[in-house]
Short mmCIF file of C-alpha atoms and ligand atoms in Angstrom, two decimals:
data_model
loop_
_atom_site.label_atom_id
_atom_site.label_comp_id
_atom_site.label_asym_id
_atom_site.label_seq_id
_atom_site.Cartn_x
_atom_site.Cartn_y
_atom_site.Cartn_z
CA MET J 1 -18.21 43.12 87.16
CA PRO J 2 -16.64 42.84 83.73
CA LYS J 3 -15.45 39.52 82.42
CA ILE J 4 -12.41 39.03 80.28
CA ARG J 5 -11.00 36.11 78.42
CA LYS J 6 -7.40 35.23 78.08
CA ALA J 7 -5.29 32.31 76.99
CA TYR J 8 -2.49 30.43 78.69
CA LYS J 9 -0.22 28.53 76.39
CA VAL J 10 1.42 25.50 77.93
CA ARG J 11 3.66 22.78 76.59
CA LEU J 12 2.26 19.28 76.84
CA LYS J 13 4.25 16.35 78.17
CA ALA J 14 2.93 14.15 75.40
CA ASN J 15 4.33 10.63 75.05
CA THR J 16 4.72 8.91 71.72
CA GLU J 17 1.40 7.15 71.92
CA ILE J 18 -0.48 10.36 72.64
CA GLU J 19 1.48 12.24 70.00
CA LYS J 20 0.38 9.67 67.43
CA LYS J 21 -3.26 10.23 68.40
CA LEU J 22 -2.85 13.99 68.25
CA VAL J 23 -1.27 13.77 64.82
CA ARG J 24 -4.19 11.66 63.59
CA PHE J 25 -6.84 13.95 65.12
CA CYS J 26 -5.17 17.04 63.68
CA GLY J 27 -4.99 15.24 60.34
CA SER J 28 -8.71 14.43 60.42
CA ALA J 29 -9.64 17.96 61.39
CA ARG J 30 -7.41 19.37 58.65
CA PHE J 31 -8.88 16.93 56.12
CA LEU J 32 -12.41 18.01 57.06
CA TRP J 33 -11.52 21.71 56.79
CA ASN J 34 -9.86 21.27 53.41
CA LYS J 35 -12.62 19.08 51.99
CA SER J 36 -15.40 21.41 53.15
CA LEU J 37 -13.47 24.42 51.95
CA ALA J 38 -12.94 22.82 48.51
CA MET J 39 -16.66 22.09 48.25
CA ASN J 40 -17.54 25.67 49.07
CA LEU J 41 -14.96 27.18 46.75
CA GLU J 42 -16.34 25.07 43.93
CA ARG J 43 -19.85 26.22 44.76
CA LEU J 44 -18.69 29.83 44.73
CA GLU J 45 -17.15 29.30 41.33
CA ASN J 46 -20.45 27.90 40.05
CA ARG J 47 -22.27 30.83 41.62
CA GLN J 48 -24.06 28.64 44.13
CA THR J 49 -24.64 29.56 47.76
CA ILE J 50 -22.17 28.43 50.36
CA LEU J 51 -22.84 25.45 52.61
CA TRP J 52 -22.99 26.68 56.18
CA TYR J 53 -22.37 24.80 59.35
CA HIS J 54 -25.60 22.79 59.44
CA GLU J 55 -25.30 21.49 55.89
CA LEU J 56 -21.64 20.68 56.39
CA ALA J 57 -22.40 18.88 59.66
CA PHE J 58 -24.89 16.76 57.74
CA TRP J 59 -22.22 15.92 55.16
CA LEU J 60 -19.90 15.05 58.02
CA THR J 61 -22.30 12.39 59.34
CA LEU J 62 -22.48 10.86 55.85
CA TRP J 63 -18.70 10.86 55.49
CA LYS J 64 -18.28 9.21 58.86
CA ARG J 65 -20.49 6.34 57.70
CA SER J 66 -18.64 5.89 54.42
CA ASP J 67 -15.77 3.45 53.90
CA GLU J 68 -13.60 6.09 52.32
CA TYR J 69 -13.81 8.69 55.08
CA GLY J 70 -14.70 6.40 57.98
CA PHE J 71 -11.46 7.40 59.72
CA LEU J 72 -13.22 10.61 60.75
CA LYS J 73 -15.15 8.60 63.35
CA GLU J 74 -11.99 8.19 65.37
CA CYS J 75 -11.60 11.90 66.05
CA PRO J 76 -13.71 13.48 68.84
CA SER J 77 -16.96 14.77 67.27
CA GLN J 78 -16.81 18.15 68.96
CA VAL J 79 -13.38 18.80 67.51
CA LEU J 80 -14.68 18.21 63.99
CA GLN J 81 -17.81 20.26 64.58
CA GLN J 82 -15.65 23.05 65.91
CA LYS J 83 -13.62 23.01 62.68
CA LEU J 84 -16.80 23.40 60.65
CA MET J 85 -17.86 26.31 62.85
CA ASP J 86 -14.46 27.91 62.37
CA LEU J 87 -14.84 27.52 58.62
CA GLU J 88 -18.28 29.14 58.72
CA ARG J 89 -16.82 32.06 60.71
CA ALA J 90 -13.94 32.42 58.26
CA PHE J 91 -16.37 32.59 55.32
CA ARG J 92 -18.62 35.06 57.12
CA ASP J 93 -15.63 37.29 57.97
CA SER J 94 -14.41 37.25 54.40
CA PHE J 95 -17.76 38.58 53.18
CA ASP J 96 -17.99 41.15 55.96
CA ARG J 97 -17.59 44.65 54.54
CA SER J 98 -16.37 46.04 57.82
CA GLN J 99 -13.33 43.77 57.66
CA PRO J 100 -11.80 44.68 54.28
CA ARG J 101 -8.58 42.89 55.05
CA LYS J 102 -10.22 39.50 55.43
CA ARG J 103 -9.76 37.16 52.52
CA LEU J 104 -11.39 33.83 51.72
CA PRO J 105 -10.24 31.01 53.99
CA VAL J 106 -7.27 29.01 52.76
CA PHE J 107 -6.33 25.35 52.76
CA LYS J 108 -4.50 24.15 55.83
CA ARG J 109 -1.14 22.49 55.69
CA LYS J 110 0.29 20.11 58.20
CA GLY J 111 1.59 21.97 61.24
CA ARG J 112 0.32 25.37 60.09
CA GLY J 113 -2.71 26.55 61.99
CA ASP J 114 -4.24 23.12 61.99
CA GLY J 115 -4.71 22.80 65.73
CA ILE J 116 -7.77 21.15 67.23
CA ARG J 117 -10.09 22.85 69.67
CA PHE J 118 -12.03 21.13 72.41
CA PRO J 119 -15.06 23.27 73.28
CA GLN J 120 -16.13 20.90 76.06
CA GLY J 121 -15.54 17.47 77.56
CA PHE J 122 -12.18 18.46 79.02
CA LYS J 123 -11.18 18.52 82.67
CA MET J 124 -8.42 20.34 84.50
CA GLU J 125 -6.65 19.37 87.65
CA GLY J 126 -3.46 21.10 88.76
CA ARG J 127 -0.89 20.67 86.06
CA ARG J 128 -2.77 18.18 83.98
CA ILE J 129 -5.68 18.25 81.60
CA PHE J 130 -8.07 15.59 80.42
CA LEU J 131 -9.03 15.61 76.76
CA PRO J 132 -11.76 13.40 75.24
CA LYS J 133 -10.40 10.29 73.50
CA ILE J 134 -6.90 11.24 74.64
CA GLY J 135 -7.00 11.05 78.41
CA TRP J 136 -4.99 12.78 81.08
CA GLN J 137 -2.01 14.85 79.99
CA GLY J 138 0.61 16.60 82.08
CA PHE J 139 1.93 20.00 81.05
CA TYR J 140 4.71 22.40 81.97
CA GLN J 141 3.48 25.56 83.62
CA SER J 142 4.94 27.84 86.22
CA ARG J 143 2.14 30.35 86.60
CA PRO J 144 -1.13 29.15 88.12
CA ILE J 145 -4.03 29.09 85.69
CA GLU J 146 -6.82 31.28 86.99
CA GLY J 147 -10.42 31.54 85.88
CA THR J 148 -12.99 29.23 84.31
CA VAL J 149 -11.66 27.21 81.41
CA LYS J 150 -13.78 27.81 78.30
CA ASN J 151 -11.96 25.80 75.69
CA ILE J 152 -8.62 24.14 74.95
CA THR J 153 -6.78 24.21 71.64
CA VAL J 154 -4.03 21.71 70.97
CA SER J 155 -1.46 22.40 68.28
CA SER J 156 2.06 21.44 67.36
CA SER J 157 5.04 23.51 66.41
CA GLY J 158 7.96 21.55 65.22
CA ASP J 159 8.12 18.47 67.41
CA ARG J 160 6.42 20.06 70.40
CA TRP J 161 2.78 19.97 71.40
CA HIS J 162 1.11 22.90 73.05
CA ALA J 163 -2.28 23.51 74.58
CA SER J 164 -3.78 26.96 74.57
CA ILE J 165 -6.12 27.10 77.54
CA GLN J 166 -8.68 29.85 77.22
CA VAL J 167 -10.17 31.04 80.47
CA GLU J 168 -12.75 33.56 81.51
CA GLN J 169 -11.91 35.76 84.47
CA THR J 170 -13.91 38.31 86.35
CA ILE J 171 -12.06 41.56 86.83
CA GLU J 172 -12.56 43.02 90.27
CA SER J 173 -12.82 46.63 89.24
CA VAL J 174 -11.84 48.76 86.32
CA PRO J 175 -9.76 51.76 87.35
CA PRO J 176 -11.20 55.00 86.03
CA PRO J 177 -9.39 56.04 82.86
CA GLY J 178 -7.21 59.13 82.91
CA GLU J 179 -7.68 62.05 80.64
CA SER J 180 -4.83 61.41 78.30
CA GLU J 181 -5.60 61.24 74.58
CA ILE J 182 -3.17 60.25 71.87
CA GLY J 183 -3.07 59.60 68.14
CA ILE J 184 -1.07 56.76 66.64
CA ASP J 185 -0.14 56.14 63.03
CA ALA J 186 1.39 53.05 61.53
CA GLY J 187 4.77 54.38 60.54
CA ILE J 188 6.55 53.83 57.28
CA LYS J 189 10.05 54.02 58.66
CA CYS J 190 9.08 52.81 62.12
CA PHE J 191 6.45 50.51 63.58
CA ALA J 192 4.32 53.27 65.05
CA ALA J 193 4.43 57.02 65.52
CA PHE J 194 2.68 58.67 68.46
CA SER J 195 1.30 62.20 68.36
CA ASP J 196 3.51 63.14 71.33
CA GLY J 197 6.51 62.58 69.06
CA THR J 198 7.41 59.08 70.27
CA LEU J 199 8.64 56.82 67.51
CA VAL J 200 8.56 53.09 68.13
CA ALA J 201 11.28 51.49 66.12
CA GLY J 202 9.48 48.25 65.48
CA ALA J 203 10.38 44.71 66.15
CA ASN J 204 13.84 45.16 64.77
CA SER J 205 14.96 42.76 67.45
CA PHE J 206 13.75 39.97 65.26
CA ARG J 207 15.68 41.15 62.20
CA ARG J 208 18.53 39.21 63.75
CA HIS J 209 16.35 36.10 63.94
CA GLU J 210 15.22 36.63 60.39
CA ASP J 211 18.81 36.64 59.22
CA ARG J 212 19.37 33.41 61.07
CA LEU J 213 16.24 32.01 59.48
CA ALA J 214 17.49 32.87 56.00
CA MET J 215 20.80 31.20 56.81
CA GLN J 216 19.17 28.05 58.16
CA GLN J 217 16.87 27.86 55.14
CA GLY J 218 19.90 28.12 52.91
CA LYS J 219 21.39 25.17 54.77
CA LEU J 220 18.18 23.21 54.29
CA SER J 221 18.26 23.69 50.55
CA ARG J 222 21.73 22.12 50.43
CA LYS J 223 20.60 18.98 52.25
CA LYS J 224 19.17 15.95 50.59
CA LYS J 225 15.38 16.10 50.77
CA GLY J 226 13.94 13.52 53.13
CA SER J 227 17.29 12.58 54.67
CA GLN J 228 17.95 12.45 58.40
CA ASN J 229 19.94 15.71 58.24
CA TRP J 230 17.23 17.37 56.23
CA ARG J 231 14.58 16.46 58.80
CA GLU J 232 16.80 17.68 61.61
CA GLN J 233 17.26 20.99 59.80
CA LYS J 234 13.51 21.25 59.23
CA ARG J 235 12.93 20.92 62.95
CA ARG J 236 15.51 23.59 63.66
CA ILE J 237 13.76 25.97 61.27
CA SER J 238 10.37 25.35 62.73
CA ARG J 239 11.70 26.10 66.23
CA LEU J 240 13.18 29.32 64.93
CA HIS J 241 9.80 30.28 63.41
CA HIS J 242 8.33 29.71 66.81
CA THR J 243 10.96 31.91 68.48
CA ILE J 244 10.35 34.71 65.99
CA SER J 245 6.62 34.65 66.56
CA ASN J 246 7.21 34.74 70.32
CA VAL J 247 9.54 37.74 70.06
CA ARG J 248 7.02 39.52 67.92
CA SER J 249 4.08 38.67 70.12
CA ASP J 250 6.01 39.82 73.17
CA PHE J 251 6.85 43.11 71.49
CA LEU J 252 3.23 43.75 70.49
CA HIS J 253 1.86 42.84 73.92
CA LYS J 254 4.32 45.09 75.74
CA LEU J 255 3.56 48.05 73.50
CA SER J 256 -0.21 47.60 73.61
CA THR J 257 -0.19 47.15 77.39
CA ALA J 258 1.92 50.26 77.98
CA THR J 259 -0.23 52.31 75.61
CA SER J 260 -3.48 51.19 77.20
CA GLN J 261 -2.09 51.98 80.67
CA ASN J 262 -0.96 55.47 79.77
CA HIS J 263 -3.86 56.73 77.70
CA ALA J 264 -7.61 56.75 78.08
CA LYS J 265 -8.46 57.49 74.49
CA VAL J 266 -6.39 56.32 71.54
CA PHE J 267 -7.10 57.49 68.02
CA VAL J 268 -6.03 55.41 65.05
CA GLU J 269 -6.78 55.54 61.37
CA GLY J 270 -10.01 53.73 60.45
CA LEU J 271 -9.57 50.31 58.91
CA ASN J 272 -11.77 51.28 55.98
CA ILE J 273 -9.49 54.19 55.28
CA ARG J 274 -6.45 51.97 55.56
CA GLY J 275 -8.09 49.36 53.36
CA MET J 276 -9.08 51.96 50.79
CA SER J 277 -6.43 54.59 50.50
CA LYS J 278 -3.50 52.35 51.20
CA SER J 279 -4.45 49.21 49.38
CA ALA J 280 -2.57 48.27 46.28
CA HIS J 281 -5.79 48.36 44.30
CA GLY J 282 -6.00 52.09 44.81
CA THR J 283 -9.35 53.80 45.08
CA ILE J 284 -12.10 54.69 42.65
CA GLU J 285 -10.50 58.11 42.16
CA GLU J 286 -6.97 56.78 41.92
CA PRO J 287 -7.17 53.23 40.65
CA GLY J 288 -4.00 51.34 41.26
CA ARG J 289 -1.55 54.22 41.37
CA ASN J 290 1.86 53.32 42.69
CA VAL J 291 0.76 49.74 42.94
CA ARG J 292 4.24 48.48 43.53
CA ALA J 293 5.29 51.04 46.10
CA LYS J 294 2.02 50.76 47.97
CA SER J 295 1.94 47.02 48.06
CA GLY J 296 5.43 47.16 49.52
CA LEU J 297 4.18 49.54 52.15
CA ASN J 298 1.21 47.35 53.00
CA LYS J 299 3.38 44.34 53.28
CA SER J 300 5.77 45.91 55.75
CA ILE J 301 2.89 47.15 57.89
CA LEU J 302 1.36 43.72 57.88
CA ASP J 303 4.69 42.08 58.56
CA GLN J 304 5.17 44.16 61.61
CA GLY J 305 1.81 43.21 63.03
CA TRP J 306 -0.03 46.51 62.99
CA GLY J 307 -3.41 44.79 62.76
CA GLU J 308 -2.61 42.59 65.72
CA PHE J 309 -1.41 45.63 67.68
CA ARG J 310 -4.70 47.46 67.07
CA ARG J 311 -6.70 44.43 68.07
CA GLN J 312 -4.79 44.10 71.33
CA LEU J 313 -5.06 47.80 71.97
CA ALA J 314 -8.85 47.66 71.49
CA TYR J 315 -9.44 44.95 74.05
CA LYS J 316 -6.86 46.17 76.54
CA LEU J 317 -8.29 49.69 76.48
CA ASP J 318 -11.70 48.13 76.87
CA TRP J 319 -10.57 46.24 79.98
CA LYS J 320 -9.43 49.46 81.55
CA GLY J 321 -12.46 51.50 80.60
CA GLY J 322 -10.55 53.34 77.88
CA GLN J 323 -11.46 53.63 74.23
CA LEU J 324 -9.98 53.02 70.81
CA VAL J 325 -11.43 55.46 68.30
CA GLU J 326 -11.14 55.11 64.56
CA VAL J 327 -10.63 58.23 62.51
CA ASP J 328 -12.09 57.98 59.04
CA TYR J 329 -10.19 60.77 57.37
CA ARG J 330 -8.24 60.11 54.22
CA TYR J 331 -5.68 62.86 54.16
CA THR J 332 -3.78 62.41 57.41
CA SER J 333 -0.49 62.17 55.57
CA GLN J 334 -1.15 65.20 53.35
CA ARG J 335 -2.41 67.55 56.05
CA CYS J 336 -0.12 69.92 57.94
CA SER J 337 -0.53 69.28 61.65
CA CYS J 338 0.60 72.84 62.35
CA CYS J 339 -1.62 75.00 60.12
CA GLY J 340 -4.09 72.48 58.76
CA TYR J 341 -3.25 73.11 55.11
CA THR J 342 -3.97 69.96 53.11
CA GLY J 343 -2.53 69.37 49.70
CA LYS J 344 -0.62 66.91 47.57
CA GLN J 345 2.41 69.15 47.26
CA ASN J 346 2.86 69.00 51.02
CA LYS J 347 4.53 65.70 51.30
CA GLN J 348 8.12 65.83 50.22
CA SER J 349 9.34 62.38 51.03
CA GLN J 350 8.25 59.36 52.99
CA ALA J 351 10.38 60.38 55.95
CA VAL J 352 9.91 64.14 56.25
CA PHE J 353 6.77 66.17 55.98
CA LYS J 354 7.07 69.73 54.73
CA CYS J 355 4.13 72.12 54.58
CA ALA J 356 3.78 74.11 51.35
CA ALA J 357 1.79 76.82 53.14
CA CYS J 358 3.56 77.50 56.43
CA GLY J 359 6.89 75.75 55.97
CA HIS J 360 6.38 73.46 58.99
CA GLU J 361 8.74 70.50 58.88
CA GLU J 362 8.34 67.30 60.84
CA ASN J 363 8.82 63.58 60.78
CA ALA J 364 6.12 62.43 58.35
CA ASP J 365 4.76 59.71 60.61
CA VAL J 366 4.53 61.98 63.66
CA ASN J 367 2.76 64.60 61.54
CA ALA J 368 0.20 61.98 60.49
CA ALA J 369 -0.26 60.85 64.11
CA ARG J 370 -0.85 64.45 65.21
CA ASN J 371 -3.47 64.84 62.48
CA ILE J 372 -5.19 61.66 63.59
CA LEU J 373 -5.35 63.06 67.13
CA THR J 374 -6.59 66.52 66.09
CA ILE J 375 -9.21 65.22 63.70
CA GLY J 376 -10.20 62.55 66.22
CA GLN J 377 -10.67 65.09 68.99
CA THR J 378 -13.00 67.19 66.86
CA GLY J 379 -15.03 64.03 66.47
CA ILE J 380 -16.07 64.74 62.87
CA ALA J 381 -14.75 61.63 61.24
CA CYS J 382 -14.88 59.14 64.07
CA GLN J 383 -16.40 55.94 65.18
CA ALA J 384 -15.82 54.54 68.61
CA ASN J 385 -14.56 51.04 68.49
CA ARG J 386 -15.58 50.07 71.96
CA SER J 387 -17.43 46.82 72.18
CA SER J 388 -20.23 46.67 74.68
CA GLY J 389 -21.11 44.03 77.21
CA ARG J 390 -18.84 41.01 77.36
CA GLN J 391 -15.43 41.96 76.32
CA GLN J 392 -13.56 40.58 73.42
CA GLU J 393 -11.22 37.73 74.11
CA PRO J 394 -7.89 37.61 72.37
CA ALA J 395 -9.29 34.92 70.11
CA ARG J 396 -6.83 35.23 67.29
CA ASN J 397 -3.80 35.27 69.47
CA ARG J 398 -2.23 32.49 67.48
CA GLU J 399 0.80 32.37 69.68
CA GLY J 400 -1.45 32.13 72.68
CA VAL J 401 0.89 34.23 74.74
CA MET J 402 -0.96 35.46 77.75
CA PRO J 403 -1.92 39.10 77.50
CA VAL J 404 -0.96 41.04 80.59
CA ALA J 405 -4.10 42.12 82.34
CA SER J 406 -2.78 44.30 85.11
ZN1 ZN Z 1 1.40 74.23 57.54
#
């Protein structure tokens, strides 16, 4: 029986004393990440090899014994070790050729991705959790938490503390996938275009929130830095950030769930192709052409969470016995989905595709999606993206919103 992992995000009922501890532990973990990262970046600059987990863990024991960094002793050891492992993973990913989008890890700032993860030593009982060196903690949760708890990540957003509880569940049975096959392209004018002609408008619902964000940030700039009002405004903004990421996460989860329920095989453009033909650097044949226009394009795709959508689609299809297939074909936007003619003169504008050979006219994104499907179905330029064995957990679900499994 297949096993899946998913995360429940709950809000902690932390009191002031516990909050103080959490702030200190997060601070120590962030300090360790930043210090180890700085060491490695310096080594890279001097063309030395990177320090991996074991060397860094050795440094950690030295730092703990020192007067200067002795404060690290206070933080649970596993939490610090986990940070070093995360750093190792981040470095490995950034050198991984199959993940062209990954960049070198960056320094962490207070309150931004500097949560602490407890890989063990925790306990759970009803609506409370026990964390090492912190103790028992109540949390707000309406849905029961099912499955075996694998790890717990604690993070703050604004003035609230959350725990992301990752569990492993055994799925009873995977329904046999249907026959339906579809191609999807990341749209230019829309979030995604499906080969059946469906256009998904994108998370425009959070445009409204973004406008509010801009307004609130304007207000912040007019307040005196460090003042009571300024801090209040800061909190307001951070809550709004949180709302926006929830709206976006909700949008992506709904779309990926619906897609994985309705189709057995989903074809998307290969990441290498995306990384190559659509990166601002251009390709070997066309170095850096249209840098400005293309970087704008990349940014909007990234903004709208295409990568996250794909990732969700891959594991949700996997859960259901379906498949995400990458199509490594460069000319999906220049090919006519009707007659197959491929040429530069085909594409008239970003919005409308017009074939120079047969005169076929279609929404440019739908045309590309149809090409992805056709080329995918012939299987020439494909690689299946299905992971085998234990299925991928939504590990980078930063928002920790629970993916819908049914
Ligand atoms: Zn044509």
